[in-house]
Amino acid sequence: KQTLVELNQEDLLFLESFESWMMYKKQRNEAYKSIESEKAFYNKLLKLSNNNPVNAKSIIETSMANNWAGIFELKEKPVNDPNKPKMVY
């Protein structure tokens, strides 16, 4: 099956997460019905991850770990977020 017809350099950073999600969906006997729906998923992943491949991987892993059928915005700020308050001991 063909996926993501055209990949540019930036897309390659997200390819592992995208492929992991597609395999997960297949294992759940679920599938996107068209290239357009796969692209819509991919664009949602980019948006929810703020175009950050590390965040994208965390989003995918969280959804898979919780056995969710979809992806959702992370509740916590990414670890490398400079605006995240520091733990003080």
Short mmCIF file of N, CA, C and O in Angstrom, two decimals:
data_model
loop_
_atom_site.label_atom_id
_atom_site.label_comp_id
_atom_site.label_asym_id
_atom_site.label_seq_id
_atom_site.Cartn_x
_atom_site.Cartn_y
_atom_site.Cartn_z
N LYS A 1 0.84 -1.19 0.00
CA LYS A 1 0.00 0.00 0.00
C LYS A 1 0.88 1.24 0.00
O LYS A 1 1.84 1.35 0.73
N GLN A 2 0.50 2.20 -0.79
CA GLN A 2 1.26 3.44 -0.89
C GLN A 2 0.86 4.38 0.24
O GLN A 2 -0.31 4.49 0.59
N THR A 3 1.84 5.03 0.83
CA THR A 3 1.56 6.01 1.88
C THR A 3 2.40 7.25 1.68
O THR A 3 3.50 7.18 1.14
N LEU A 4 1.86 8.36 2.10
CA LEU A 4 2.57 9.64 2.03
C LEU A 4 3.34 9.79 0.72
O LEU A 4 4.55 9.70 0.68
N VAL A 5 2.62 10.05 -0.33
CA VAL A 5 3.16 10.05 -1.68
C VAL A 5 4.48 10.79 -1.79
O VAL A 5 5.44 10.27 -2.32
N GLU A 6 4.54 12.00 -1.29
CA GLU A 6 5.77 12.79 -1.41
C GLU A 6 6.33 13.11 -0.03
O GLU A 6 5.65 13.70 0.79
N LEU A 7 7.56 12.72 0.19
CA LEU A 7 8.24 13.03 1.45
C LEU A 7 9.37 14.01 1.21
O LEU A 7 10.17 13.82 0.32
N ASN A 8 9.42 15.06 2.01
CA ASN A 8 10.57 15.95 1.94
C ASN A 8 11.47 15.65 3.12
O ASN A 8 11.18 14.79 3.93
N GLN A 9 12.57 16.34 3.24
CA GLN A 9 13.54 16.08 4.31
C GLN A 9 12.91 16.17 5.69
O GLN A 9 13.17 15.36 6.56
N GLU A 10 12.06 17.16 5.91
CA GLU A 10 11.42 17.33 7.21
C GLU A 10 10.52 16.14 7.53
O GLU A 10 10.48 15.65 8.65
N ASP A 11 9.80 15.64 6.52
CA ASP A 11 8.91 14.50 6.72
C ASP A 11 9.68 13.26 7.17
O ASP A 11 9.14 12.45 7.93
N LEU A 12 10.89 13.09 6.72
CA LEU A 12 11.67 11.90 7.06
C LEU A 12 11.90 11.79 8.57
O LEU A 12 12.00 10.69 9.10
N LEU A 13 11.93 12.92 9.26
CA LEU A 13 12.11 12.91 10.71
C LEU A 13 10.89 12.32 11.43
O LEU A 13 10.99 11.83 12.55
N PHE A 14 9.73 12.35 10.78
CA PHE A 14 8.49 11.86 11.35
C PHE A 14 8.13 10.47 10.84
O PHE A 14 7.17 9.87 11.31
N LEU A 15 8.90 9.94 9.90
CA LEU A 15 8.56 8.69 9.23
C LEU A 15 8.46 7.52 10.21
O LEU A 15 7.53 6.72 10.13
N GLU A 16 9.39 7.40 11.14
CA GLU A 16 9.37 6.30 12.09
C GLU A 16 8.08 6.31 12.92
O GLU A 16 7.44 5.26 13.10
N SER A 17 7.69 7.47 13.40
CA SER A 17 6.46 7.58 14.19
C SER A 17 5.24 7.24 13.33
O SER A 17 4.34 6.51 13.76
N PHE A 18 5.22 7.74 12.11
CA PHE A 18 4.11 7.47 11.20
C PHE A 18 4.00 5.97 10.93
O PHE A 18 2.92 5.39 11.02
N GLU A 19 5.12 5.34 10.62
CA GLU A 19 5.10 3.91 10.33
C GLU A 19 4.72 3.08 11.55
O GLU A 19 4.00 2.08 11.42
N SER A 20 5.16 3.49 12.73
CA SER A 20 4.78 2.79 13.96
C SER A 20 3.26 2.84 14.14
O SER A 20 2.63 1.85 14.51
N TRP A 21 2.69 4.02 13.89
CA TRP A 21 1.25 4.17 14.04
C TRP A 21 0.50 3.32 13.02
O TRP A 21 -0.51 2.68 13.36
N MET A 22 0.97 3.29 11.80
CA MET A 22 0.31 2.48 10.75
C MET A 22 0.36 0.99 11.11
O MET A 22 -0.63 0.27 10.93
N MET A 23 1.47 0.53 11.67
CA MET A 23 1.58 -0.87 12.08
C MET A 23 0.63 -1.14 13.25
O MET A 23 -0.05 -2.18 13.29
N TYR A 24 0.57 -0.22 14.19
CA TYR A 24 -0.33 -0.34 15.34
C TYR A 24 -1.78 -0.45 14.86
O TYR A 24 -2.54 -1.31 15.32
N LYS A 25 -2.18 0.42 13.94
CA LYS A 25 -3.55 0.38 13.42
C LYS A 25 -3.82 -0.95 12.72
O LYS A 25 -4.90 -1.52 12.87
N LYS A 26 -2.86 -1.45 11.98
CA LYS A 26 -3.02 -2.72 11.29
C LYS A 26 -3.22 -3.86 12.29
O LYS A 26 -4.07 -4.73 12.10
N GLN A 27 -2.45 -3.84 13.38
CA GLN A 27 -2.56 -4.86 14.41
C GLN A 27 -3.92 -4.81 15.11
O GLN A 27 -4.39 -5.81 15.63
N ARG A 28 -4.54 -3.65 15.12
CA ARG A 28 -5.87 -3.48 15.71
C ARG A 28 -6.97 -3.76 14.69
O ARG A 28 -8.14 -3.55 14.97
N ASN A 29 -6.58 -4.22 13.50
CA ASN A 29 -7.52 -4.46 12.40
C ASN A 29 -8.29 -3.19 12.04
O ASN A 29 -9.48 -3.22 11.76
N GLU A 30 -7.58 -2.07 12.08
CA GLU A 30 -8.12 -0.78 11.69
C GLU A 30 -7.23 -0.24 10.58
O GLU A 30 -6.06 -0.60 10.49
N ALA A 31 -7.79 0.59 9.75
CA ALA A 31 -6.99 1.15 8.66
C ALA A 31 -7.60 2.46 8.18
O ALA A 31 -8.81 2.68 8.30
N TYR A 32 -6.76 3.29 7.64
CA TYR A 32 -7.23 4.49 6.96
C TYR A 32 -7.67 4.05 5.57
O TYR A 32 -7.04 3.20 4.94
N LYS A 33 -8.77 4.59 5.09
CA LYS A 33 -9.39 4.11 3.86
C LYS A 33 -8.78 4.69 2.59
O LYS A 33 -9.04 4.19 1.50
N SER A 34 -7.97 5.73 2.72
CA SER A 34 -7.42 6.37 1.52
C SER A 34 -6.12 7.08 1.86
O SER A 34 -5.79 7.30 3.02
N ILE A 35 -5.42 7.45 0.81
CA ILE A 35 -4.19 8.25 0.99
C ILE A 35 -4.56 9.59 1.64
O ILE A 35 -3.81 10.08 2.49
N GLU A 36 -5.71 10.13 1.27
CA GLU A 36 -6.13 11.42 1.83
C GLU A 36 -6.33 11.32 3.35
O GLU A 36 -5.97 12.23 4.09
N SER A 37 -6.91 10.20 3.82
CA SER A 37 -7.11 10.07 5.26
C SER A 37 -5.79 9.85 5.98
O SER A 37 -5.61 10.32 7.11
N GLU A 38 -4.84 9.18 5.35
CA GLU A 38 -3.50 9.04 5.94
C GLU A 38 -2.82 10.40 6.03
O GLU A 38 -2.18 10.72 7.02
N LYS A 39 -2.96 11.19 4.99
CA LYS A 39 -2.38 12.53 5.00
C LYS A 39 -3.03 13.40 6.07
O LYS A 39 -2.35 14.18 6.74
N ALA A 40 -4.34 13.24 6.25
CA ALA A 40 -5.03 14.00 7.30
C ALA A 40 -4.49 13.61 8.67
O ALA A 40 -4.26 14.47 9.53
N PHE A 41 -4.28 12.30 8.89
CA PHE A 41 -3.68 11.85 10.15
C PHE A 41 -2.29 12.48 10.31
O PHE A 41 -1.96 12.99 11.38
N TYR A 42 -1.48 12.41 9.26
CA TYR A 42 -0.12 12.93 9.32
C TYR A 42 -0.11 14.42 9.65
O TYR A 42 0.65 14.88 10.50
N ASN A 43 -0.99 15.17 9.00
CA ASN A 43 -1.07 16.61 9.27
C ASN A 43 -1.50 16.88 10.71
O ASN A 43 -1.02 17.81 11.35
N LYS A 44 -2.40 16.04 11.24
CA LYS A 44 -2.81 16.18 12.64
C LYS A 44 -1.63 15.90 13.56
O LYS A 44 -1.44 16.59 14.56
N LEU A 45 -0.84 14.87 13.24
CA LEU A 45 0.34 14.56 14.03
C LEU A 45 1.31 15.74 14.05
O LEU A 45 1.84 16.10 15.10
N LEU A 46 1.53 16.35 12.90
CA LEU A 46 2.41 17.52 12.84
C LEU A 46 1.88 18.65 13.71
O LEU A 46 2.63 19.28 14.47
N LYS A 47 0.57 18.89 13.63
CA LYS A 47 -0.04 19.98 14.40
C LYS A 47 0.05 19.71 15.89
O LYS A 47 0.47 20.58 16.67
N LEU A 48 -0.35 18.51 16.32
CA LEU A 48 -0.33 18.19 17.75
C LEU A 48 1.08 18.19 18.33
O LEU A 48 1.27 18.47 19.51
N SER A 49 2.06 17.85 17.50
CA SER A 49 3.45 17.78 17.98
C SER A 49 4.19 19.10 17.82
O SER A 49 5.37 19.18 18.14
N ASN A 50 3.52 20.11 17.32
CA ASN A 50 4.17 21.40 17.03
C ASN A 50 5.37 21.22 16.11
O ASN A 50 6.41 21.84 16.29
N ASN A 51 5.21 20.32 15.13
CA ASN A 51 6.25 20.03 14.14
C ASN A 51 7.56 19.56 14.78
O ASN A 51 8.64 19.82 14.26
N ASN A 52 7.45 18.89 15.92
CA ASN A 52 8.62 18.39 16.63
C ASN A 52 8.59 16.87 16.60
O ASN A 52 7.67 16.27 17.18
N PRO A 53 9.57 16.22 15.95
CA PRO A 53 9.55 14.76 15.85
C PRO A 53 9.64 14.04 17.20
O PRO A 53 9.10 12.95 17.34
N VAL A 54 10.28 14.63 18.18
CA VAL A 54 10.35 14.02 19.52
C VAL A 54 8.96 14.02 20.15
O VAL A 54 8.52 13.02 20.73
N ASN A 55 8.25 15.12 20.02
CA ASN A 55 6.88 15.19 20.54
C ASN A 55 5.98 14.22 19.79
O ASN A 55 5.12 13.59 20.40
N ALA A 56 6.17 14.11 18.48
CA ALA A 56 5.36 13.19 17.68
C ALA A 56 5.53 11.76 18.17
O ALA A 56 4.56 11.02 18.32
N LYS A 57 6.76 11.39 18.45
CA LYS A 57 7.02 10.04 18.95
C LYS A 57 6.34 9.82 20.30
O LYS A 57 5.74 8.77 20.54
N SER A 58 6.38 10.81 21.17
CA SER A 58 5.72 10.71 22.47
C SER A 58 4.21 10.60 22.33
O SER A 58 3.57 9.82 23.05
N ILE A 59 3.63 11.33 21.40
CA ILE A 59 2.19 11.27 21.15
C ILE A 59 1.80 9.86 20.71
O ILE A 59 0.86 9.26 21.23
N ILE A 60 2.56 9.31 19.75
CA ILE A 60 2.28 7.97 19.24
C ILE A 60 2.44 6.94 20.35
O ILE A 60 1.57 6.08 20.55
N GLU A 61 3.53 7.01 21.10
CA GLU A 61 3.78 6.05 22.17
C GLU A 61 2.71 6.12 23.26
O GLU A 61 2.29 5.08 23.78
N THR A 62 2.25 7.31 23.59
CA THR A 62 1.21 7.47 24.61
C THR A 62 -0.10 6.83 24.14
O THR A 62 -0.75 6.10 24.89
N SER A 63 -0.47 7.10 22.91
CA SER A 63 -1.70 6.52 22.37
C SER A 63 -1.62 5.00 22.31
O SER A 63 -2.57 4.30 22.67
N MET A 64 -0.48 4.48 21.89
CA MET A 64 -0.32 3.03 21.82
C MET A 64 -0.34 2.41 23.21
O MET A 64 -0.98 1.37 23.42
N ALA A 65 0.33 3.02 24.16
CA ALA A 65 0.40 2.50 25.52
C ALA A 65 -0.98 2.45 26.19
O ALA A 65 -1.24 1.59 27.02
N ASN A 66 -1.83 3.38 25.80
CA ASN A 66 -3.18 3.44 26.37
C ASN A 66 -4.22 2.72 25.52
O ASN A 66 -5.40 2.77 25.83
N ASN A 67 -3.76 2.08 24.46
CA ASN A 67 -4.63 1.34 23.54
C ASN A 67 -5.71 2.23 22.92
O ASN A 67 -6.85 1.81 22.73
N TRP A 68 -5.35 3.46 22.65
CA TRP A 68 -6.29 4.40 22.05
C TRP A 68 -6.36 4.19 20.55
O TRP A 68 -5.38 3.80 19.92
N ALA A 69 -7.50 4.52 19.97
CA ALA A 69 -7.70 4.40 18.53
C ALA A 69 -7.21 5.64 17.79
O ALA A 69 -7.07 5.62 16.57
N GLY A 70 -6.96 6.72 18.52
CA GLY A 70 -6.53 7.97 17.90
C GLY A 70 -5.39 8.61 18.66
O GLY A 70 -4.91 8.08 19.66
N ILE A 71 -4.96 9.76 18.15
CA ILE A 71 -3.87 10.50 18.81
C ILE A 71 -4.43 11.79 19.40
O ILE A 71 -5.42 12.34 18.91
N PHE A 72 -3.77 12.24 20.45
CA PHE A 72 -4.23 13.41 21.18
C PHE A 72 -3.03 14.23 21.62
O PHE A 72 -1.93 13.72 21.75
N GLU A 73 -3.29 15.51 21.89
CA GLU A 73 -2.24 16.40 22.37
C GLU A 73 -1.70 15.88 23.71
O GLU A 73 -2.45 15.38 24.52
N LEU A 74 -0.40 16.02 23.89
CA LEU A 74 0.22 15.62 25.16
C LEU A 74 -0.27 16.54 26.27
O LEU A 74 -0.38 17.75 26.08
N LYS A 75 -0.55 15.98 27.43
CA LYS A 75 -1.00 16.78 28.57
C LYS A 75 0.14 17.55 29.19
O LYS A 75 -0.03 18.67 29.66
N GLU A 76 1.31 16.95 29.19
CA GLU A 76 2.48 17.60 29.79
C GLU A 76 3.30 18.28 28.71
O GLU A 76 3.33 17.84 27.58
N LYS A 77 3.96 19.34 29.09
CA LYS A 77 4.88 20.00 28.17
C LYS A 77 6.04 19.07 27.86
O LYS A 77 6.43 18.27 28.71
N PRO A 78 6.61 19.16 26.67
CA PRO A 78 7.77 18.33 26.35
C PRO A 78 8.91 18.57 27.32
O PRO A 78 9.04 19.66 27.87
N VAL A 79 9.74 17.57 27.52
CA VAL A 79 10.86 17.65 28.46
C VAL A 79 11.79 18.79 28.11
O VAL A 79 12.29 19.48 28.99
N ASN A 80 12.02 19.03 26.84
CA ASN A 80 12.98 20.05 26.43
C ASN A 80 12.36 21.44 26.31
O ASN A 80 12.94 22.33 25.75
N ASP A 81 11.18 21.64 26.89
CA ASP A 81 10.51 22.93 26.83
C ASP A 81 11.15 23.89 27.84
O ASP A 81 11.09 23.65 29.05
N PRO A 82 11.73 24.99 27.37
CA PRO A 82 12.39 25.93 28.29
C PRO A 82 11.40 26.63 29.22
O PRO A 82 11.80 27.18 30.24
N ASN A 83 10.10 26.61 28.91
CA ASN A 83 9.11 27.27 29.74
C ASN A 83 8.59 26.37 30.87
O ASN A 83 7.84 26.83 31.71
N LYS A 84 8.98 25.12 30.86
CA LYS A 84 8.52 24.19 31.90
C LYS A 84 9.22 24.53 33.21
O LYS A 84 10.43 24.71 33.25
N PRO A 85 8.45 24.62 34.29
CA PRO A 85 9.08 24.92 35.58
C PRO A 85 10.07 23.83 35.98
O PRO A 85 9.84 22.66 35.71
N LYS A 86 11.13 24.24 36.59
CA LYS A 86 12.17 23.30 37.02
C LYS A 86 11.81 22.75 38.40
O LYS A 86 11.25 23.45 39.22
N MET A 87 12.14 21.50 38.60
CA MET A 87 11.93 20.88 39.91
C MET A 87 13.02 21.41 40.85
O MET A 87 14.20 21.39 40.50
N VAL A 88 12.64 21.85 42.01
CA VAL A 88 13.58 22.33 43.00
C VAL A 88 13.50 21.43 44.22
O VAL A 88 12.42 21.21 44.76
N TYR A 89 14.66 20.95 44.68
CA TYR A 89 14.69 20.06 45.84
C TYR A 89 15.37 20.73 47.01
O TYR A 89 16.19 21.57 46.90
#
